[in-house]
Amino acid sequence: MPFSLTRYLPILDWGRSYNRITLAKDLIAAVIVTIMLIPQSLAYALLAGLPPEAGLYASIAPILLYAVFGTSKALAVGPVAVVSLMTAAALGNIVEQGTMGYAAAALSLAALSGLILLAMGIFRLGFVANFLSHPVISGFITASGLIIAASQIKHILGVDAQGHTLVALVASLIEHLPETNGKTAIIGITATVVLLGIRNGLKPALIGLGLGKTLADIATKAGPVFVVVLTTLAVWLFGLHDQGVRIVGDVPQSLPPLTMPALAPDLLRQLLLPAFLISIIGFVESISVAQTLAAKKRQRIDPDQELIGLGAANIGASLTGGFPVTGGFSRSVVNFDAGAETPAAGAFTAIGLAIAAVALTPLIYFLPQATLAATIIVAVLSLVDFSILRRSWAYSKADFSAVLATILVTLGIGVEAGVSAGVGLSILLHLYKSSRPHIAEVGLVPGTEHFRNILRHKVKTDPSVLALRVDESLFFANARFLEDRIQTRVAGDAKIKHVILQCTAINEIDLSALESLEAINTRLREMGVLLHLSEVKGPVMDRLQRSRFLDHLSGQVFLTQFEAAQTASSLS
């Protein structure tokens, strides 16, 4: 089989070694994940502003396609909280929720996201995601978690609050608070408390009672299903739906339908930026989870092929009544812990969800929306991590500023603005730091041939020699900073006769930086000072030799900093 084919179809690789033992492990993992995904998929569809069945549909075809094209053995693809919120925010500004146009726009958003991811994978553009720094991502996810939790309080209370920012949501909730439905609130609050108890304390409690670890784990994962069953029975038995408790209602009893995204040019233009942001955020979340789980088994993840896998999954969602999807943290961890050995576990999960879509949907007619809201709130609480503010403040004030700004923009303006601010701040911080490279004045460590920062070590220096170590490549953004640093230092000390640039950390010098070096050389010569270079790396020297800079260099190029300093001192 040609290597190029297995490169784009990883299933041809792991599928050859598939056996009955692997099959058994994958089936067990699929059963556990399916149990967890049924209420979760319904809940995330609610969060995205779509009918509950859309959550099931978005969890079937995408998983099957990822199993064919993806490289992670444990990643579980489907609706996730942050992407669902971004979907609701993007569509809410364009079409009215609850309409056919809204559902069609969700399909278009998934299709655009899929095409963007697919193109990035084919052209190996996975590095684009690196423009979002980890602290900024953490800040955005924390803020999104708060917005998601706040957006579900209306379902917990049974009121009609609106808004896509925390400020708008809180104001709307306060305004509609007198309309709270008491029975809905009891169901919602009770479900939230029970789910939190299950999440945080059920497993240790069951193990303490003598239940085996595996059974305790399965019971914990199935806990949300029990809450769904109990609250659904309560609504049915006591007729609470006739007393104002909002329920899921009729859910089509069918497999995912074949659908066609809306292709109106104006709609696609409005969805293009949200689709790009959803693609980037979804990819970052997915690849982080996939690489973390793969590292535990010393497996390899191909980021570019992951883009193709996620792209295919989103295109599949757009053609089968879904909405944008990505690899989810909680479901992937459950899949991994349950013993999934190959992506086939995901395919079996899709089959389980398909059976649920066909056979079990009548059973959720009386499922209260408050229970689904409680499921979302408990799921996203793990996303909220304010410790990133404390850690970034202690480590880097610049990173702290970026994290805080991302959180505030996301909470105050919205998720799209928050992502855009995060990307912009990450790039600006990188450019700012790069434009001000660390430049150390160095001296000789006594008894050695090593040179170190004069501010950090006891070193020997020669008043006539200024030795500078530039700790970054030189390019257009920072070349002028080096010019100014040398000019200021030499102009203030008439004893200096030699300047040595130690180029140990310089991996590249672009044309703008070369022109700056030429300007530095000319100015120093006019001041009676010689410019020397030391420890220039081979590729950098190759490029310098293709220019005329070395022909006009007032000093010399030395193999070592020690040789350069000794020669300069002897010439003074």
XYZ file of C-alpha atoms in Angstrom:
572
model
C 0.000 0.000 0.000
C 1.566 3.390 -0.963
C 2.718 5.398 2.029
C 0.966 8.523 0.796
C -2.383 6.743 1.009
C -1.878 5.623 4.622
C -0.719 9.165 5.378
C -4.201 10.482 4.528
C -6.119 7.355 5.598
C -4.688 6.258 8.984
C -7.400 3.577 9.189
C -5.372 1.572 6.646
C -2.533 1.505 9.168
C -4.216 0.535 12.447
C -6.911 -1.492 10.673
C -4.386 -4.106 9.479
C -3.517 -5.154 13.020
C -7.071 -5.117 14.395
C -7.997 -8.252 16.349
C -10.610 -9.676 18.710
C -8.856 -8.453 21.872
C -8.782 -4.907 20.518
C -12.396 -5.257 19.426
C -13.474 -6.206 22.950
C -11.674 -3.223 24.518
C -13.106 -0.823 21.942
C -16.655 -2.138 22.456
C -16.461 -1.689 26.240
C -15.158 1.873 25.818
C -17.904 2.600 23.268
C -20.677 1.482 25.622
C -19.393 3.718 28.428
C -18.895 6.748 26.163
C -22.320 6.259 24.510
C -24.044 6.315 27.895
C -22.271 9.583 28.726
C -22.830 11.175 25.314
C -26.598 10.794 25.057
C -27.497 13.491 27.628
C -24.380 15.520 26.777
C -25.177 15.676 23.045
C -28.746 16.780 23.739
C -27.475 19.440 26.152
C -24.909 20.910 23.745
C -27.528 21.176 21.001
C -29.610 23.192 23.467
C -26.560 25.391 24.161
C -26.066 25.963 20.418
C -29.710 27.036 20.110
C -30.687 23.987 18.067
C -33.230 21.167 18.516
C -31.934 18.371 20.795
C -31.765 15.823 17.994
C -29.096 17.974 16.298
C -26.762 16.995 19.134
C -27.243 13.305 18.397
C -26.840 13.849 14.650
C -23.628 15.838 15.229
C -22.237 12.896 17.204
C -22.728 10.164 14.599
C -21.326 10.906 11.120
C -18.469 13.108 12.457
C -17.222 10.299 14.713
C -17.307 7.811 11.825
C -15.381 10.148 9.536
C -12.794 10.957 12.192
C -12.249 7.219 12.710
C -11.200 7.021 9.047
C -9.082 10.180 8.801
C -7.920 10.939 12.374
C -4.643 9.854 13.984
C -5.619 9.835 17.683
C -6.552 6.458 19.128
C -8.683 7.949 21.916
C -10.034 11.315 20.724
C -13.848 11.435 20.808
C -15.258 13.942 18.316
C -18.606 15.671 18.666
C -20.310 18.778 20.074
C -18.358 20.520 22.859
C -19.321 23.369 25.161
C -17.108 26.174 23.869
C -17.759 25.481 20.163
C -21.494 25.179 20.846
C -21.447 28.562 22.574
C -19.506 30.090 19.680
C -22.059 28.595 17.277
C -24.929 30.218 19.163
C -23.099 33.557 19.322
C -22.286 33.509 15.602
C -25.761 32.505 14.427
C -27.663 34.670 16.917
C -26.342 37.806 15.222
C -27.492 36.672 11.777
C -30.718 34.630 11.977
C -33.484 34.139 14.504
C -33.140 31.152 16.806
C -35.719 28.414 16.354
C -36.238 29.021 12.634
C -35.360 26.804 9.671
C -32.900 29.480 8.616
C -31.075 29.096 11.935
C -30.642 25.331 11.464
C -29.528 25.831 7.839
C -27.022 28.472 8.942
C -25.634 26.007 11.520
C -25.045 23.538 8.669
C -23.271 26.261 6.675
C -21.110 27.152 9.676
C -20.082 23.496 10.057
C -19.348 23.215 6.328
C -17.211 26.363 6.291
C -15.360 25.242 9.397
C -14.765 21.843 7.821
C -13.444 23.339 4.588
C -11.117 25.678 6.497
C -9.739 22.812 8.593
C -9.397 20.595 5.523
C -7.498 23.287 3.607
C -5.216 23.945 6.568
C -4.454 20.228 6.800
C -3.765 19.760 3.086
C -1.469 22.798 2.969
C 0.092 21.950 6.369
C -0.976 25.169 8.046
C -1.391 23.763 11.543
C 1.178 26.277 12.787
C -1.506 28.993 12.502
C -2.907 27.766 15.811
C 0.399 28.698 17.453
C -0.639 32.353 17.257
C -2.911 31.666 20.220
C -0.728 31.382 23.303
C -1.679 28.865 25.991
C -2.363 31.522 28.670
C -4.666 33.392 26.281
C -6.494 30.148 25.408
C -6.908 29.421 29.135
C -8.296 32.909 29.706
C -10.740 32.576 26.816
C -11.968 29.141 27.932
C -12.396 30.365 31.529
C -14.478 33.328 30.374
C -16.458 31.118 27.979
C -17.173 28.675 30.812
C -18.654 31.506 32.882
C -20.811 32.692 29.970
C -21.989 29.134 29.259
C -22.919 28.557 32.907
C -24.722 31.905 33.091
C -26.593 31.207 29.837
C -28.048 28.012 31.320
C -29.395 29.607 34.502
C -32.471 30.715 32.521
C -33.315 27.034 31.916
C -32.653 26.227 35.576
C -35.132 28.937 36.605
C -37.545 28.557 33.683
C -37.290 32.169 32.472
C -36.686 33.821 29.087
C -33.375 35.653 29.684
C -31.292 36.613 26.640
C -27.766 37.814 25.882
C -24.398 36.665 24.547
C -22.203 38.413 27.138
C -22.010 37.907 30.886
C -23.151 41.464 31.534
C -26.197 41.121 29.261
C -27.077 37.699 30.645
C -26.896 38.783 34.294
C -28.950 41.904 33.594
C -31.591 39.880 31.742
C -31.702 37.229 34.478
C -32.261 39.881 37.157
C -35.016 41.450 35.044
C -36.849 38.131 34.596
C -36.176 36.742 38.077
C -39.786 37.386 39.271
C -40.976 35.029 36.490
C -39.103 32.053 37.971
C -41.031 28.778 37.814
C -40.652 27.172 41.250
C -40.967 23.559 40.115
C -38.456 24.112 37.289
C -36.033 25.696 39.769
C -36.360 22.747 42.142
C -35.608 20.289 39.317
C -32.730 22.354 37.938
C -31.026 23.087 41.261
C -31.477 19.522 42.515
C -30.097 18.079 39.268
C -27.084 20.417 39.446
C -26.298 19.501 43.048
C -26.698 15.757 42.375
C -24.536 15.911 39.240
C -21.820 17.792 41.143
C -21.991 15.127 43.855
C -21.705 12.349 41.277
C -18.789 14.059 39.558
C -16.802 14.815 42.699
C -17.610 12.118 45.216
C -19.548 9.126 43.862
C -16.603 7.023 42.675
C -14.600 7.177 45.957
C -17.825 6.556 47.903
C -18.667 3.427 45.873
C -15.114 2.104 46.178
C -15.317 2.740 49.922
C -18.467 0.599 50.030
C -16.552 -2.281 48.474
C -17.548 -1.886 44.798
C -14.782 -2.687 42.295
C -12.930 0.218 40.683
C -14.187 -0.592 37.173
C -17.830 -0.866 38.238
C -17.527 2.301 40.338
C -16.113 4.106 37.310
C -18.935 2.905 35.036
C -21.537 3.917 37.638
C -20.002 7.379 37.894
C -19.970 7.842 34.114
C -23.592 6.643 33.941
C -24.633 8.983 36.774
C -25.950 11.743 34.483
C -28.147 9.174 32.731
C -29.754 8.261 36.069
C -30.450 11.946 36.719
C -32.020 12.223 33.254
C -34.196 9.157 33.896
C -35.332 10.281 37.363
C -36.202 13.847 36.387
C -37.973 12.649 33.230
C -40.050 10.217 35.307
C -40.846 12.970 37.821
C -42.177 15.270 35.079
C -44.253 12.455 33.557
C -45.672 11.086 36.810
C -46.643 14.448 38.307
C -47.651 16.174 35.056
C -45.136 18.950 35.664
C -45.070 19.866 31.974
C -48.606 21.169 32.424
C -47.389 23.335 35.316
C -44.824 25.354 33.362
C -41.844 22.969 33.420
C -40.332 23.123 29.943
C -39.532 19.768 28.374
C -37.629 18.543 25.331
C -40.831 17.385 23.630
C -41.002 15.513 20.341
C -37.651 14.370 18.971
C -37.632 12.780 15.488
C -37.169 9.026 15.713
C -34.729 8.565 12.865
C -31.148 8.317 11.708
C -29.385 11.564 10.777
C -31.004 12.988 7.623
C -29.107 14.033 4.539
C -28.967 17.836 4.605
C -27.567 20.596 2.447
C -25.974 23.729 3.966
C -27.357 27.108 2.912
C -25.048 28.529 0.239
C -26.277 32.117 -0.010
C -23.165 34.293 -0.638
C -24.226 36.936 1.882
C -24.715 34.314 4.618
C -21.381 32.644 3.863
C -19.627 36.017 3.989
C -21.091 36.725 7.443
C -20.158 33.265 8.708
C -16.606 33.195 7.352
C -14.876 34.880 10.311
C -16.847 32.946 12.974
C -16.087 29.720 11.082
C -12.372 30.532 11.079
C -12.379 31.313 14.811
C -14.347 28.136 15.584
C -11.868 26.144 13.476
C -8.849 27.533 15.315
C -10.326 27.169 18.808
C -11.668 23.705 18.025
C -8.337 22.561 16.610
C -6.362 23.912 19.578
C -8.673 22.170 22.052
C -8.688 18.938 20.066
C -4.941 18.694 19.418
C -4.176 19.495 23.067
C -6.368 16.624 24.257
C -5.124 14.229 21.553
C -1.442 14.886 22.269
C -1.916 14.613 26.032
C -3.600 11.206 25.740
C -1.188 9.966 23.054
C 1.816 10.814 25.245
C 0.550 8.427 27.923
C 0.942 5.513 25.487
C 3.931 6.884 23.559
C 1.831 7.301 20.444
C 2.293 9.959 17.772
C -0.236 12.554 16.674
C 0.094 14.196 13.249
C -1.310 17.749 13.645
C -1.802 18.272 9.912
C -3.658 14.974 9.532
C -5.730 15.908 12.605
C -6.828 19.008 10.702
C -7.970 16.781 7.851
C -9.790 14.457 10.268
C -11.574 17.329 12.015
C -12.337 18.945 8.658
C -13.968 15.751 7.391
C -15.914 15.457 10.663
C -17.334 18.971 10.320
C -18.242 18.485 6.676
C -19.978 15.269 7.724
C -21.898 17.204 10.396
C -23.027 19.740 7.805
C -24.417 16.992 5.570
C -26.261 15.130 8.343
C -28.187 17.765 10.297
C -25.457 18.691 12.783
C -23.382 21.737 13.693
C -19.644 22.445 14.281
C -17.796 19.743 16.232
C -14.321 19.038 17.579
C -12.513 16.672 19.944
C -13.952 16.981 23.444
C -11.856 16.817 26.609
C -14.234 14.979 28.952
C -15.490 12.389 26.460
C -11.954 11.715 25.170
C -10.635 11.155 28.697
C -13.543 8.810 29.405
C -12.851 6.998 26.127
C -9.166 6.649 27.052
C -9.817 5.552 30.637
C -12.378 3.025 29.434
C -9.655 1.272 27.444
C -10.213 2.439 23.845
C -7.396 1.048 21.689
C -8.259 2.442 18.237
C -10.550 5.001 16.563
C -12.935 2.070 15.998
C -14.183 2.729 19.546
C -15.533 6.007 18.215
C -17.211 4.213 15.313
C -18.926 1.847 17.758
C -20.006 4.868 19.808
C -21.580 6.329 16.667
C -23.491 3.091 16.146
C -24.734 3.241 19.740
C -25.885 6.826 19.292
C -27.586 5.894 16.020
C -29.529 3.175 17.860
C -30.461 5.754 20.505
C -31.638 8.178 17.803
C -33.876 5.506 16.293
C -35.148 3.669 19.352
C -34.809 5.847 22.455
C -35.918 9.343 21.455
C -39.585 8.788 22.478
C -38.326 8.144 26.018
C -36.955 11.686 26.343
C -40.208 13.480 25.474
C -40.705 14.509 29.126
C -37.016 15.262 29.765
C -36.908 18.720 31.423
C -34.693 21.328 29.802
C -33.529 22.223 33.312
C -31.793 18.827 33.559
C -29.922 19.414 30.317
C -28.933 22.861 31.569
C -27.633 21.290 34.786
C -25.602 18.835 32.685
C -23.984 21.738 30.814
C -23.259 23.759 33.958
C -21.542 20.849 35.689
C -19.554 20.019 32.536
C -18.232 23.559 32.025
C -17.340 24.271 35.642
C -14.144 22.289 35.065
C -13.232 24.778 32.314
C -13.172 27.739 34.704
C -9.635 28.231 36.002
C -8.878 31.608 37.564
C -5.528 30.306 38.827
C -4.136 31.236 35.386
C -4.350 34.880 36.498
C -2.293 34.250 39.624
C 0.271 32.105 37.795
C 0.677 34.522 34.885
C 0.986 37.492 37.269
C 3.788 35.744 39.143
C 5.593 34.652 35.986
C 5.062 37.386 33.385
C 3.158 40.657 33.686
C 2.834 40.816 29.889
C 1.153 37.393 29.763
C -1.060 38.403 32.701
C -2.206 41.487 30.782
C -3.059 39.348 27.747
C -4.992 36.804 29.829
C -6.904 39.457 31.763
C -7.756 41.408 28.607
C -8.993 38.227 26.883
C -11.207 37.350 29.851
C -12.645 40.875 30.131
C -13.268 41.240 26.383
C -14.927 37.810 26.200
C -17.153 38.505 29.216
C -17.990 42.076 28.232
C -18.245 41.983 24.436
C -18.613 38.347 23.402
C -16.789 35.167 22.450
C -15.868 36.224 18.892
C -14.361 39.462 20.145
C -12.615 37.499 22.910
C -10.974 35.099 20.443
C -10.001 37.963 18.137
C -8.556 39.890 21.067
C -6.658 36.800 22.181
C -5.142 36.248 18.730
C -4.289 39.949 18.370
C -2.753 40.189 21.833
C -0.721 37.008 21.325
C 0.747 38.381 18.093
C 1.355 41.843 19.560
C 3.074 40.368 22.618
C 5.287 38.235 20.391
C 6.201 41.232 18.226
C 6.827 43.407 21.287
C 9.103 40.841 22.898
C 10.871 40.149 19.606
C 11.379 43.864 18.947
C 13.234 44.219 22.251
C 15.672 41.282 22.281
C 17.711 40.558 25.372
C 21.162 42.046 24.815
C 23.710 41.236 27.510
C 27.053 42.949 28.021
C 29.433 40.077 28.740
C 32.817 39.591 30.362
C 35.293 36.767 30.859
C 34.705 34.370 33.761
C 38.120 34.206 35.558
C 40.071 31.004 34.904
C 37.872 30.009 31.916
C 37.203 30.921 28.288
C 33.506 31.491 28.994
C 31.735 34.848 28.792
C 28.746 35.725 30.954
C 26.452 38.689 31.696
C 28.345 41.313 33.737
C 25.185 41.984 35.777
C 24.842 38.358 36.899
C 28.410 37.121 37.301
C 31.812 38.276 38.560
C 33.717 38.692 35.331
C 36.743 40.495 33.912
C 36.240 43.231 31.328
C 38.469 45.520 29.289
C 37.363 49.208 29.303
C 38.360 49.495 25.644
C 36.249 46.504 24.552
C 32.433 46.368 24.564
C 31.278 42.747 24.203
C 27.559 42.274 23.563
C 25.643 38.999 23.259
C 22.387 39.251 21.290
C 20.011 36.518 22.452
C 17.685 36.433 19.446
C 17.734 36.360 15.673
C 17.957 39.772 14.052
C 15.119 40.862 11.785
C 13.243 43.995 10.724
C 11.363 44.383 14.022
C 14.377 44.430 16.346
C 17.313 45.617 14.249
C 16.786 49.298 15.157
C 16.747 48.363 18.863
C 20.274 46.928 18.479
C 21.397 50.055 16.624
C 20.131 52.314 19.397
C 21.637 50.126 22.138
C 25.118 50.196 20.611
C 24.922 53.901 19.739
C 23.888 54.848 23.289
C 26.538 52.675 24.939
C 29.475 53.747 22.730
C 28.554 57.446 22.666
C 28.600 57.496 26.464
C 32.046 55.922 26.866
C 35.001 57.417 24.992
C 37.317 54.588 26.119
C 35.615 52.017 23.882
C 37.695 51.148 20.799
C 36.195 47.747 19.910
C 32.654 46.376 19.793
C 32.238 42.594 19.626
C 28.852 41.096 18.765
C 28.691 37.554 20.133
C 26.317 35.817 17.717
C 25.823 32.527 19.595
C 22.022 32.855 19.710
C 21.527 34.495 16.310
C 19.961 31.939 13.974
C 19.056 34.340 11.190
C 19.764 37.859 9.974
C 17.224 39.213 7.475
C 17.864 41.958 4.932
C 16.615 44.746 7.198
C 18.916 43.574 9.981
C 21.811 43.330 7.535
C 21.269 46.968 6.578
C 21.242 47.853 10.280
C 24.567 46.042 10.779
C 25.980 47.989 7.850
C 24.776 51.234 9.458
C 26.276 50.218 12.821
C 29.596 49.387 11.125
C 29.681 52.760 9.345
C 28.843 54.801 12.448
C 31.361 52.970 14.619
C 34.102 53.469 12.001
C 33.346 57.188 11.961
C 33.746 57.161 15.768
C 37.071 55.336 15.511
C 35.625 52.070 16.822
C 36.070 48.650 15.175
C 33.148 46.204 14.872
C 33.871 42.480 15.291
C 31.679 39.387 15.102
C 32.219 36.135 16.985
C 30.717 32.629 17.006
C 28.630 33.247 13.884
C 26.596 30.156 12.941
C 27.241 28.493 9.593
C 23.921 29.300 7.863
C 24.153 32.921 9.022
C 27.747 33.185 7.769
C 26.697 31.704 4.416
C 24.198 34.536 3.927
C 26.626 37.215 5.103
C 29.178 35.965 2.583
C 26.629 36.398 -0.201
C 26.464 40.107 0.692
C 29.192 42.778 0.709
C 28.959 43.352 4.449
C 32.055 41.308 5.324
C 34.103 43.210 2.705
C 33.355 46.481 4.500
C 33.497 45.179 8.070
C 35.896 47.370 10.024
C 36.949 44.510 12.317
C 37.159 40.752 12.006
C 35.037 37.618 12.330
C 36.261 35.239 15.055
C 35.500 31.596 15.673
C 35.212 32.089 19.445
C 34.317 34.963 21.741
C 37.496 34.324 23.755
C 39.671 34.749 20.665
C 37.800 37.932 19.717
C 38.228 39.469 23.184
C 41.920 38.556 23.386
C 42.634 40.017 19.940
C 40.676 43.224 20.620
C 42.465 43.762 23.946
C 45.862 43.283 22.303
C 44.999 45.854 19.615
C 43.892 48.516 22.130
